Amino acid sequence: MAQKTTSDAGRAYHTQCTGDALATVKAHEKDEDITLFGSCFCPFVQRVWVAFEVLGIPYKDLDEVDPYKKPKELLEVSPKGLVPGLRFNRYDPARSLNESTVILDFLEDLAATTTKRSILPPITNPYARAIVRLQADHVNRTLVPAFYRYLQAQTEEKQVEGGIDFHVALEGLVTLLERAERELVGQGGISGQGEAELLQKGLGVWIPGQKDLGWADIMAGPWLFRAKVVLTHYRGFQMPHGERFDGWLERLFEHPSFKATCSTEQLYLDSYERYAFNRPNTSMVATAINEGRALP
Ligand SMILES: N[C@@H](CCC(=O)N[C@@H](CS)C(=O)NCC(=O)O)C(=O)O
Protein backbone atom coordinates (compact mmCIF):
# COMPACT_ATOMS: atom_id res chain seq x y z
CA MET A 1 0.00 0.00 0.00
CA ALA A 2 1.25 3.51 -0.80
CA GLN A 3 1.94 6.03 1.98
CA LYS A 4 -1.10 7.98 3.08
CA THR A 5 -1.49 11.44 4.56
CA THR A 6 -2.77 11.20 8.13
CA SER A 7 -3.17 14.70 9.55
CA ASP A 8 -5.78 17.32 8.74
CA ALA A 9 -4.12 20.58 7.70
CA GLY A 10 -7.50 22.35 7.74
CA ARG A 11 -7.39 23.31 4.09
CA ALA A 12 -10.51 24.78 2.51
CA TYR A 13 -12.17 23.83 -0.77
CA HIS A 14 -11.23 25.94 -3.76
CA THR A 15 -13.64 28.35 -5.37
CA GLN A 16 -11.90 28.83 -8.71
CA CYS A 17 -10.54 26.38 -11.27
CA THR A 18 -6.82 26.14 -12.00
CA GLY A 19 -4.75 24.82 -14.92
CA ASP A 20 -6.50 23.56 -18.06
CA ALA A 21 -9.94 23.94 -16.48
CA LEU A 22 -9.34 27.64 -15.82
CA ALA A 23 -8.39 28.19 -19.47
CA THR A 24 -11.64 26.48 -20.50
CA VAL A 25 -13.68 28.66 -18.14
CA LYS A 26 -12.06 31.76 -19.61
CA ALA A 27 -12.92 30.58 -23.11
CA HIS A 28 -16.59 30.34 -22.07
CA GLU A 29 -17.16 33.67 -20.37
CA LYS A 30 -19.46 35.21 -22.94
CA ASP A 31 -23.24 34.98 -22.72
CA GLU A 32 -24.88 31.96 -24.37
CA ASP A 33 -28.36 30.43 -24.36
CA ILE A 34 -27.23 27.97 -21.69
CA THR A 35 -25.38 28.88 -18.48
CA LEU A 36 -23.64 26.07 -16.58
CA PHE A 37 -23.62 26.58 -12.81
CA GLY A 38 -20.63 24.70 -11.48
CA SER A 39 -17.91 24.43 -8.87
CA CYS A 40 -14.33 23.63 -9.71
CA PHE A 41 -13.91 20.54 -7.49
CA CYS A 42 -17.27 18.88 -8.19
CA PRO A 43 -17.28 15.55 -10.07
CA PHE A 44 -21.01 15.77 -10.85
CA VAL A 45 -20.28 19.09 -12.55
CA GLN A 46 -17.30 17.68 -14.39
CA ARG A 47 -19.52 15.06 -16.02
CA VAL A 48 -21.78 17.69 -17.49
CA TRP A 49 -18.88 19.91 -18.43
CA VAL A 50 -17.11 17.11 -20.34
CA ALA A 51 -20.37 16.36 -22.16
CA PHE A 52 -20.71 20.00 -23.26
CA GLU A 53 -17.17 19.85 -24.62
CA VAL A 54 -17.56 16.50 -26.38
CA LEU A 55 -20.95 17.35 -27.87
CA GLY A 56 -19.85 20.83 -28.96
CA ILE A 57 -22.86 22.59 -27.40
CA PRO A 58 -22.26 26.30 -26.68
CA TYR A 59 -22.42 27.26 -22.98
CA LYS A 60 -21.45 30.02 -20.61
CA ASP A 61 -19.41 28.70 -17.71
CA LEU A 62 -20.09 30.00 -14.21
CA ASP A 63 -17.43 28.05 -12.34
CA GLU A 64 -17.43 29.89 -9.05
CA VAL A 65 -20.82 28.99 -7.68
CA ASP A 66 -20.49 27.97 -4.03
CA PRO A 67 -23.12 25.26 -3.47
CA TYR A 68 -22.48 25.28 0.28
CA LYS A 69 -23.54 28.92 0.49
CA LYS A 70 -26.54 28.22 -1.76
CA PRO A 71 -26.88 31.61 -3.46
CA LYS A 72 -30.35 32.56 -4.70
CA GLU A 73 -29.41 32.24 -8.38
CA LEU A 74 -28.30 28.62 -7.78
CA LEU A 75 -31.49 27.77 -5.85
CA GLU A 76 -33.47 29.12 -8.81
CA VAL A 77 -31.96 26.49 -11.12
CA SER A 78 -31.40 23.65 -8.64
CA PRO A 79 -33.98 23.32 -5.84
CA LYS A 80 -31.62 21.61 -3.36
CA GLY A 81 -28.88 24.09 -4.18
CA LEU A 82 -26.64 21.40 -5.67
CA VAL A 83 -24.33 21.91 -8.63
CA PRO A 84 -24.47 21.28 -11.56
CA GLY A 85 -27.42 23.30 -12.76
CA LEU A 86 -28.33 24.74 -16.15
CA ARG A 87 -30.17 27.95 -16.87
CA PHE A 88 -31.80 28.46 -20.27
CA ASN A 89 -31.53 32.18 -20.76
CA ARG A 90 -33.70 32.57 -23.83
CA TYR A 91 -36.89 31.96 -21.82
CA ASP A 92 -38.60 34.57 -19.67
CA PRO A 93 -38.82 33.55 -16.92
CA ALA A 94 -35.68 31.49 -17.47
CA ARG A 95 -36.02 27.70 -17.48
CA SER A 96 -33.62 25.41 -15.72
CA LEU A 97 -32.43 21.84 -15.16
CA ASN A 98 -30.50 20.09 -12.43
CA GLU A 99 -29.19 16.56 -11.69
CA SER A 100 -26.08 15.56 -13.60
CA THR A 101 -27.55 12.38 -15.11
CA VAL A 102 -30.69 14.15 -16.29
CA ILE A 103 -28.59 16.95 -17.76
CA LEU A 104 -26.47 14.38 -19.63
CA ASP A 105 -29.63 12.88 -21.17
CA PHE A 106 -30.77 16.37 -22.11
CA LEU A 107 -27.45 17.32 -23.74
CA GLU A 108 -27.37 14.07 -25.70
CA ASP A 109 -30.91 14.76 -27.01
CA LEU A 110 -30.09 18.40 -27.76
CA ALA A 111 -26.96 17.44 -29.71
CA ALA A 112 -28.97 14.93 -31.78
CA THR A 113 -30.77 17.82 -33.49
CA THR A 114 -28.07 20.49 -33.33
CA THR A 115 -24.40 19.51 -33.42
CA LYS A 116 -25.24 15.91 -34.50
CA ARG A 117 -22.69 14.50 -32.10
CA SER A 118 -23.40 11.71 -29.64
CA ILE A 119 -21.92 9.98 -26.63
CA LEU A 120 -24.23 6.95 -26.83
CA PRO A 121 -24.40 4.11 -29.34
CA PRO A 122 -26.80 4.93 -32.21
CA ILE A 123 -30.55 4.80 -31.58
CA THR A 124 -30.75 2.03 -34.18
CA ASN A 125 -28.94 -0.21 -31.68
CA PRO A 126 -31.15 -0.19 -28.57
CA TYR A 127 -29.34 -3.13 -26.96
CA ALA A 128 -25.99 -1.35 -27.18
CA ARG A 129 -27.54 1.75 -25.61
CA ALA A 130 -29.01 -0.33 -22.80
CA ILE A 131 -25.68 -2.04 -22.10
CA VAL A 132 -23.96 1.32 -21.85
CA ARG A 133 -26.71 2.55 -19.51
CA LEU A 134 -26.14 -0.54 -17.39
CA GLN A 135 -22.55 0.62 -16.96
CA ALA A 136 -23.77 4.05 -15.89
CA ASP A 137 -26.24 2.52 -13.45
CA HIS A 138 -23.38 0.64 -11.81
CA VAL A 139 -21.32 3.82 -11.60
CA ASN A 140 -24.15 5.75 -9.95
CA ARG A 141 -25.42 3.16 -7.52
CA THR A 142 -22.19 1.37 -6.60
CA LEU A 143 -18.96 3.09 -7.66
CA VAL A 144 -19.80 6.65 -6.60
CA PRO A 145 -21.09 5.76 -3.08
CA ALA A 146 -18.12 3.39 -2.62
CA PHE A 147 -15.74 6.26 -3.44
CA TYR A 148 -17.17 8.49 -0.68
CA ARG A 149 -17.48 5.68 1.88
CA TYR A 150 -13.80 4.88 1.38
CA LEU A 151 -12.67 8.51 1.49
CA GLN A 152 -14.71 9.30 4.61
CA ALA A 153 -13.77 6.11 6.50
CA GLN A 154 -11.80 7.04 9.62
CA THR A 155 -10.84 3.80 11.40
CA GLU A 156 -8.24 1.45 9.94
CA GLU A 157 -10.83 -1.31 9.77
CA LYS A 158 -13.34 0.83 7.86
CA GLN A 159 -10.62 2.05 5.50
CA VAL A 160 -9.59 -1.49 4.64
CA GLU A 161 -13.24 -2.39 4.09
CA GLY A 162 -13.74 0.78 2.01
CA GLY A 163 -10.70 -0.01 -0.13
CA ILE A 164 -11.96 -3.52 -0.84
CA ASP A 165 -15.44 -2.25 -1.72
CA PHE A 166 -14.03 0.38 -4.05
CA HIS A 167 -11.87 -2.24 -5.79
CA VAL A 168 -14.88 -4.51 -6.19
CA ALA A 169 -16.86 -1.60 -7.65
CA LEU A 170 -14.08 -0.95 -10.19
CA GLU A 171 -13.97 -4.63 -11.09
CA GLY A 172 -17.74 -4.58 -11.55
CA LEU A 173 -17.39 -1.73 -14.02
CA VAL A 174 -14.61 -3.50 -15.91
CA THR A 175 -16.79 -6.63 -16.14
CA LEU A 176 -19.53 -4.54 -17.75
CA LEU A 177 -17.08 -2.86 -20.14
CA GLU A 178 -15.73 -6.27 -21.16
CA ARG A 179 -19.25 -7.54 -21.65
CA ALA A 180 -20.07 -4.62 -23.95
CA GLU A 181 -16.96 -5.26 -25.98
CA ARG A 182 -17.60 -9.01 -26.18
CA GLU A 183 -21.25 -8.70 -27.14
CA LEU A 184 -21.19 -5.62 -29.31
CA VAL A 185 -17.83 -5.35 -31.04
CA GLY A 186 -16.03 -7.68 -33.35
CA GLN A 187 -18.53 -10.52 -33.39
CA GLY A 188 -17.80 -12.25 -36.72
CA GLY A 189 -19.21 -11.10 -40.01
CA ILE A 190 -17.83 -7.56 -39.87
CA SER A 191 -17.27 -6.48 -43.42
CA GLY A 192 -14.74 -3.72 -42.86
CA GLN A 193 -13.33 -0.84 -40.87
CA GLY A 194 -16.45 1.29 -41.40
CA GLU A 195 -18.73 -1.30 -39.85
CA ALA A 196 -16.31 -1.95 -36.98
CA GLU A 197 -16.27 1.78 -36.20
CA LEU A 198 -20.07 1.95 -36.24
CA LEU A 199 -20.32 -0.94 -33.78
CA GLN A 200 -17.90 0.79 -31.41
CA LYS A 201 -19.71 4.14 -31.38
CA GLY A 202 -20.62 5.30 -27.90
CA LEU A 203 -18.70 2.50 -26.17
CA GLY A 204 -15.95 4.94 -25.35
CA VAL A 205 -12.21 4.73 -24.91
CA TRP A 206 -12.26 1.36 -23.14
CA ILE A 207 -12.02 0.07 -26.72
CA PRO A 208 -8.38 0.40 -27.85
CA GLY A 209 -8.09 2.77 -30.77
CA GLN A 210 -11.38 4.53 -29.96
CA LYS A 211 -10.87 8.27 -29.88
CA ASP A 212 -14.32 9.42 -28.75
CA LEU A 213 -15.38 9.47 -25.12
CA GLY A 214 -18.54 7.48 -24.47
CA TRP A 215 -21.34 7.55 -21.91
CA ALA A 216 -19.59 5.42 -19.28
CA ASP A 217 -16.30 7.32 -19.63
CA ILE A 218 -18.13 10.54 -18.87
CA MET A 219 -20.25 9.07 -16.05
CA ALA A 220 -17.29 7.47 -14.27
CA GLY A 221 -14.30 9.60 -15.35
CA PRO A 222 -14.51 12.30 -12.68
CA TRP A 223 -14.40 9.74 -9.82
CA LEU A 224 -11.68 7.66 -11.48
CA PHE A 225 -9.58 10.80 -11.75
CA ARG A 226 -10.26 11.72 -8.12
CA ALA A 227 -9.47 8.14 -7.08
CA LYS A 228 -6.08 8.46 -8.72
CA VAL A 229 -5.32 11.81 -7.12
CA VAL A 230 -7.25 11.95 -3.85
CA LEU A 231 -7.62 8.33 -2.71
CA THR A 232 -3.95 7.71 -3.43
CA HIS A 233 -2.95 10.65 -1.26
CA TYR A 234 -5.36 10.23 1.65
CA ARG A 235 -5.90 6.47 1.67
CA GLY A 236 -2.73 5.04 0.16
CA PHE A 237 -4.99 3.57 -2.51
CA GLN A 238 -3.41 1.94 -5.55
CA MET A 239 -5.31 1.86 -8.80
CA PRO A 240 -5.62 -1.65 -10.19
CA HIS A 241 -3.04 -2.29 -12.91
CA GLY A 242 -3.23 -4.19 -16.15
CA GLU A 243 -2.61 -3.39 -19.78
CA ARG A 244 -6.27 -2.82 -20.62
CA PHE A 245 -7.14 -0.88 -17.47
CA ASP A 246 -4.04 1.34 -17.65
CA GLY A 247 -4.63 2.00 -21.34
CA TRP A 248 -8.26 2.93 -20.69
CA LEU A 249 -7.40 5.41 -17.94
CA GLU A 250 -4.65 6.95 -20.03
CA ARG A 251 -6.95 7.45 -23.02
CA LEU A 252 -9.62 8.87 -20.74
CA PHE A 253 -7.48 11.24 -18.68
CA GLU A 254 -5.53 12.42 -21.73
CA HIS A 255 -8.61 13.00 -23.86
CA PRO A 256 -8.71 16.71 -24.80
CA SER A 257 -12.33 17.15 -23.63
CA PHE A 258 -11.57 15.52 -20.29
CA LYS A 259 -8.30 17.33 -19.76
CA ALA A 260 -9.98 20.63 -20.59
CA THR A 261 -12.11 20.25 -17.45
CA CYS A 262 -9.34 19.21 -15.04
CA SER A 263 -7.73 21.55 -12.58
CA THR A 264 -4.27 20.94 -11.18
CA GLU A 265 -4.00 18.08 -8.68
CA GLN A 266 -3.43 20.32 -5.67
CA LEU A 267 -6.91 21.79 -6.08
CA TYR A 268 -8.44 18.34 -5.54
CA LEU A 269 -6.14 17.48 -2.66
CA ASP A 270 -7.10 20.70 -0.87
CA SER A 271 -10.78 20.49 -1.70
CA TYR A 272 -11.18 16.86 -0.58
CA GLU A 273 -9.28 17.13 2.68
CA ARG A 274 -12.54 17.82 4.52
CA TYR A 275 -13.95 14.50 3.19
CA ALA A 276 -10.77 12.59 4.02
CA PHE A 277 -10.99 13.65 7.67
CA ASN A 278 -14.77 13.49 7.68
CA ARG A 279 -15.12 17.00 9.06
CA PRO A 280 -18.65 17.76 10.33
CA ASN A 281 -21.03 19.48 7.89
CA THR A 282 -18.77 18.82 4.92
CA SER A 283 -21.59 18.44 2.39
CA MET A 284 -24.96 16.83 1.74
CA VAL A 285 -23.16 13.92 0.07
CA ALA A 286 -20.87 13.41 3.07
CA THR A 287 -23.79 13.56 5.51
CA ALA A 288 -25.78 11.04 3.47
CA ILE A 289 -22.79 8.66 3.52
CA ASN A 290 -22.34 9.08 7.30
CA GLU A 291 -26.03 8.39 7.87
CA GLY A 292 -26.14 5.43 5.47
CA ARG A 293 -28.69 7.20 3.25
CA ALA A 294 -28.89 7.46 -0.56
CA LEU A 295 -26.87 10.32 -2.07
CA PRO A 296 -28.73 13.58 -2.74
N1 LIG B 1 -27.37 14.16 -7.58
C1 LIG B 1 -26.67 15.40 -7.84
C2 LIG B 1 -25.52 15.57 -6.87
C3 LIG B 1 -24.76 16.88 -7.03
C4 LIG B 1 -23.91 17.23 -5.80
O1 LIG B 1 -23.96 16.54 -4.76
N2 LIG B 1 -23.13 18.32 -5.91
C5 LIG B 1 -22.36 18.78 -4.77
C6 LIG B 1 -20.99 19.31 -5.14
S1 LIG B 1 -19.92 17.99 -5.67
C7 LIG B 1 -23.08 19.96 -4.13
O2 LIG B 1 -23.64 20.79 -4.80
N3 LIG B 1 -23.07 20.03 -2.78
C8 LIG B 1 -23.68 21.09 -2.03
C9 LIG B 1 -24.03 20.67 -0.63
O3 LIG B 1 -23.64 19.60 -0.19
O4 LIG B 1 -24.75 21.45 0.06
C10 LIG B 1 -26.21 15.38 -9.30
O5 LIG B 1 -25.97 14.28 -9.84
O6 LIG B 1 -26.14 16.44 -9.94
mmCIF file of N, CA and C and ligand atoms in Angstrom, residues 39 41-45 47-48 66-70 74 78 80-85 98-103 140 148 223 272 274-275 282-286 295-296, ligand 1:
data_model
loop_
_atom_site.group_PDB
_atom_site.id
_atom_site.type_symbol
_atom_site.label_atom_id
_atom_site.label_comp_id
_atom_site.label_asym_id
_atom_site.label_seq_id
_atom_site.Cartn_x
_atom_site.Cartn_y
_atom_site.Cartn_z
ATOM 1 N N SER A 39 -18.970 24.169 -9.851
ATOM 2 C CA SER A 39 -17.910 24.429 -8.870
ATOM 3 C C SER A 39 -16.707 23.609 -9.303
ATOM 4 N N PHE A 41 -14.338 21.844 -8.026
ATOM 5 C CA PHE A 41 -13.915 20.535 -7.495
ATOM 6 C C PHE A 41 -14.936 19.447 -7.757
ATOM 7 N N CYS A 42 -16.141 19.814 -8.239
ATOM 8 C CA CYS A 42 -17.272 18.881 -8.186
ATOM 9 C C CYS A 42 -17.279 17.870 -9.337
ATOM 10 N N PRO A 43 -17.282 16.575 -9.019
ATOM 11 C CA PRO A 43 -17.280 15.554 -10.067
ATOM 12 C C PRO A 43 -18.599 15.471 -10.828
ATOM 13 N N PHE A 44 -19.717 15.798 -10.151
ATOM 14 C CA PHE A 44 -21.015 15.770 -10.848
ATOM 15 C C PHE A 44 -21.025 16.876 -11.913
ATOM 16 N N VAL A 45 -20.405 18.001 -11.586
ATOM 17 C CA VAL A 45 -20.279 19.093 -12.552
ATOM 18 C C VAL A 45 -19.361 18.675 -13.696
ATOM 19 N N ARG A 47 -18.810 15.891 -15.046
ATOM 20 C CA ARG A 47 -19.523 15.056 -16.017
ATOM 21 C C ARG A 47 -20.210 15.895 -17.097
ATOM 22 N N VAL A 48 -20.983 16.855 -16.596
ATOM 23 C CA VAL A 48 -21.776 17.689 -17.485
ATOM 24 C C VAL A 48 -20.866 18.549 -18.356
ATOM 25 N N ASP A 66 -20.786 28.710 -5.255
ATOM 26 C CA ASP A 66 -20.493 27.968 -4.027
ATOM 27 C C ASP A 66 -21.771 27.267 -3.547
ATOM 28 N N PRO A 67 -21.868 25.953 -3.789
ATOM 29 C CA PRO A 67 -23.124 25.261 -3.471
ATOM 30 C C PRO A 67 -23.350 25.128 -1.971
ATOM 31 N N TYR A 68 -22.297 25.375 -1.174
ATOM 32 C CA TYR A 68 -22.479 25.282 0.284
ATOM 33 C C TYR A 68 -23.088 26.565 0.830
ATOM 34 N N LYS A 69 -22.920 27.651 0.068
ATOM 35 C CA LYS A 69 -23.538 28.920 0.489
ATOM 36 C C LYS A 69 -24.939 29.056 -0.122
ATOM 37 N N LYS A 70 -25.233 28.254 -1.117
ATOM 38 C CA LYS A 70 -26.544 28.215 -1.761
ATOM 39 C C LYS A 70 -27.089 29.608 -2.133
ATOM 40 N N LEU A 74 -28.463 30.084 -7.668
ATOM 41 C CA LEU A 74 -28.304 28.622 -7.778
ATOM 42 C C LEU A 74 -29.608 27.932 -7.395
ATOM 43 N N SER A 78 -31.579 24.965 -9.255
ATOM 44 C CA SER A 78 -31.401 23.652 -8.645
ATOM 45 C C SER A 78 -32.019 23.691 -7.241
ATOM 46 N N LYS A 80 -32.357 21.946 -4.591
ATOM 47 C CA LYS A 80 -31.621 21.609 -3.362
ATOM 48 C C LYS A 80 -30.340 22.435 -3.239
ATOM 49 N N GLY A 81 -30.098 23.289 -4.209
ATOM 50 C CA GLY A 81 -28.879 24.093 -4.182
ATOM 51 C C GLY A 81 -27.639 23.276 -4.480
ATOM 52 N N LEU A 82 -27.796 22.228 -5.295
ATOM 53 C CA LEU A 82 -26.644 21.396 -5.670
ATOM 54 C C LEU A 82 -26.175 21.778 -7.071
ATOM 55 N N VAL A 83 -24.867 21.767 -7.280
ATOM 56 C CA VAL A 83 -24.329 21.908 -8.632
ATOM 57 C C VAL A 83 -24.132 20.496 -9.204
ATOM 58 N N PRO A 84 -24.260 20.296 -10.500
ATOM 59 C CA PRO A 84 -24.468 21.278 -11.556
ATOM 60 C C PRO A 84 -25.936 21.679 -11.708
ATOM 61 N N GLY A 85 -26.106 22.864 -12.330
ATOM 62 C CA GLY A 85 -27.418 23.303 -12.763
ATOM 63 C C GLY A 85 -27.262 24.004 -14.102
ATOM 64 N N ASN A 98 -31.548 20.529 -13.363
ATOM 65 C CA ASN A 98 -30.496 20.092 -12.433
ATOM 66 C C ASN A 98 -30.376 18.578 -12.520
ATOM 67 N N GLU A 99 -29.505 17.994 -11.728
ATOM 68 C CA GLU A 99 -29.191 16.561 -11.686
ATOM 69 C C GLU A 99 -28.294 16.168 -12.860
ATOM 70 N N SER A 100 -27.066 15.816 -12.537
ATOM 71 C CA SER A 100 -26.083 15.564 -13.596
ATOM 72 C C SER A 100 -26.537 14.512 -14.610
ATOM 73 N N THR A 101 -27.181 13.440 -14.153
ATOM 74 C CA THR A 101 -27.546 12.376 -15.107
ATOM 75 C C THR A 101 -28.678 12.841 -16.028
ATOM 76 N N VAL A 102 -29.592 13.627 -15.467
ATOM 77 C CA VAL A 102 -30.695 14.148 -16.285
ATOM 78 C C VAL A 102 -30.141 15.150 -17.300
ATOM 79 N N ILE A 103 -29.204 15.961 -16.855
ATOM 80 C CA ILE A 103 -28.591 16.946 -17.756
ATOM 81 C C ILE A 103 -27.843 16.230 -18.888
ATOM 82 N N ASN A 140 -23.368 4.888 -10.846
ATOM 83 C CA ASN A 140 -24.147 5.752 -9.953
ATOM 84 C C ASN A 140 -24.542 5.064 -8.652
ATOM 85 N N TYR A 148 -17.034 7.621 -1.865
ATOM 86 C CA TYR A 148 -17.169 8.492 -0.684
ATOM 87 C C TYR A 148 -17.041 7.699 0.617
ATOM 88 N N TRP A 223 -14.744 10.450 -11.063
ATOM 89 C CA TRP A 223 -14.398 9.735 -9.824
ATOM 90 C C TRP A 223 -13.144 8.901 -10.017
ATOM 91 N N TYR A 272 -10.643 18.116 -1.136
ATOM 92 C CA TYR A 272 -11.175 16.860 -0.581
ATOM 93 C C TYR A 272 -10.638 16.532 0.807
ATOM 94 N N ARG A 274 -11.420 17.855 3.552
ATOM 95 C CA ARG A 274 -12.542 17.817 4.516
ATOM 96 C C ARG A 274 -13.270 16.477 4.465
ATOM 97 N N TYR A 275 -13.344 15.842 3.289
ATOM 98 C CA TYR A 275 -13.948 14.497 3.190
ATOM 99 C C TYR A 275 -13.033 13.461 3.841
ATOM 100 N N THR A 282 -19.553 18.665 6.142
ATOM 101 C CA THR A 282 -18.775 18.819 4.916
ATOM 102 C C THR A 282 -19.683 19.079 3.719
ATOM 103 N N SER A 283 -20.695 18.260 3.542
ATOM 104 C CA SER A 283 -21.594 18.436 2.391
ATOM 105 C C SER A 283 -22.794 17.525 2.559
ATOM 106 N N MET A 284 -23.789 17.710 1.697
ATOM 107 C CA MET A 284 -24.963 16.834 1.740
ATOM 108 C C MET A 284 -24.583 15.407 1.374
ATOM 109 N N VAL A 285 -23.632 15.257 0.444
ATOM 110 C CA VAL A 285 -23.161 13.915 0.069
ATOM 111 C C VAL A 285 -22.503 13.244 1.275
ATOM 112 N N ALA A 286 -21.601 13.984 1.928
ATOM 113 C CA ALA A 286 -20.870 13.414 3.070
ATOM 114 C C ALA A 286 -21.830 13.023 4.187
ATOM 115 N N LEU A 295 -27.481 9.006 -1.786
ATOM 116 C CA LEU A 295 -26.869 10.317 -2.072
ATOM 117 C C LEU A 295 -27.931 11.287 -2.585
ATOM 118 N N PRO A 296 -27.739 12.591 -2.282
ATOM 119 C CA PRO A 296 -28.729 13.577 -2.737
ATOM 120 C C PRO A 296 -28.682 13.774 -4.245
HETATM 121 N N1 LIG B 1 -27.367 14.155 -7.576
HETATM 122 C C1 LIG B 1 -26.668 15.399 -7.841
HETATM 123 C C2 LIG B 1 -25.516 15.573 -6.871
HETATM 124 C C3 LIG B 1 -24.762 16.879 -7.033
HETATM 125 C C4 LIG B 1 -23.912 17.226 -5.796
HETATM 126 O O1 LIG B 1 -23.963 16.539 -4.760
HETATM 127 N N2 LIG B 1 -23.126 18.316 -5.914
HETATM 128 C C5 LIG B 1 -22.363 18.782 -4.767
HETATM 129 C C6 LIG B 1 -20.986 19.312 -5.141
HETATM 130 S S1 LIG B 1 -19.923 17.995 -5.669
HETATM 131 C C7 LIG B 1 -23.084 19.957 -4.127
HETATM 132 O O2 LIG B 1 -23.644 20.788 -4.803
HETATM 133 N N3 LIG B 1 -23.067 20.032 -2.783
HETATM 134 C C8 LIG B 1 -23.677 21.087 -2.033
HETATM 135 C C9 LIG B 1 -24.034 20.670 -0.626
HETATM 136 O O3 LIG B 1 -23.644 19.597 -0.188
HETATM 137 O O4 LIG B 1 -24.751 21.452 0.060
HETATM 138 C C10 LIG B 1 -26.213 15.381 -9.304
HETATM 139 O O5 LIG B 1 -25.971 14.280 -9.839
HETATM 140 O O6 LIG B 1 -26.137 16.442 -9.937
#
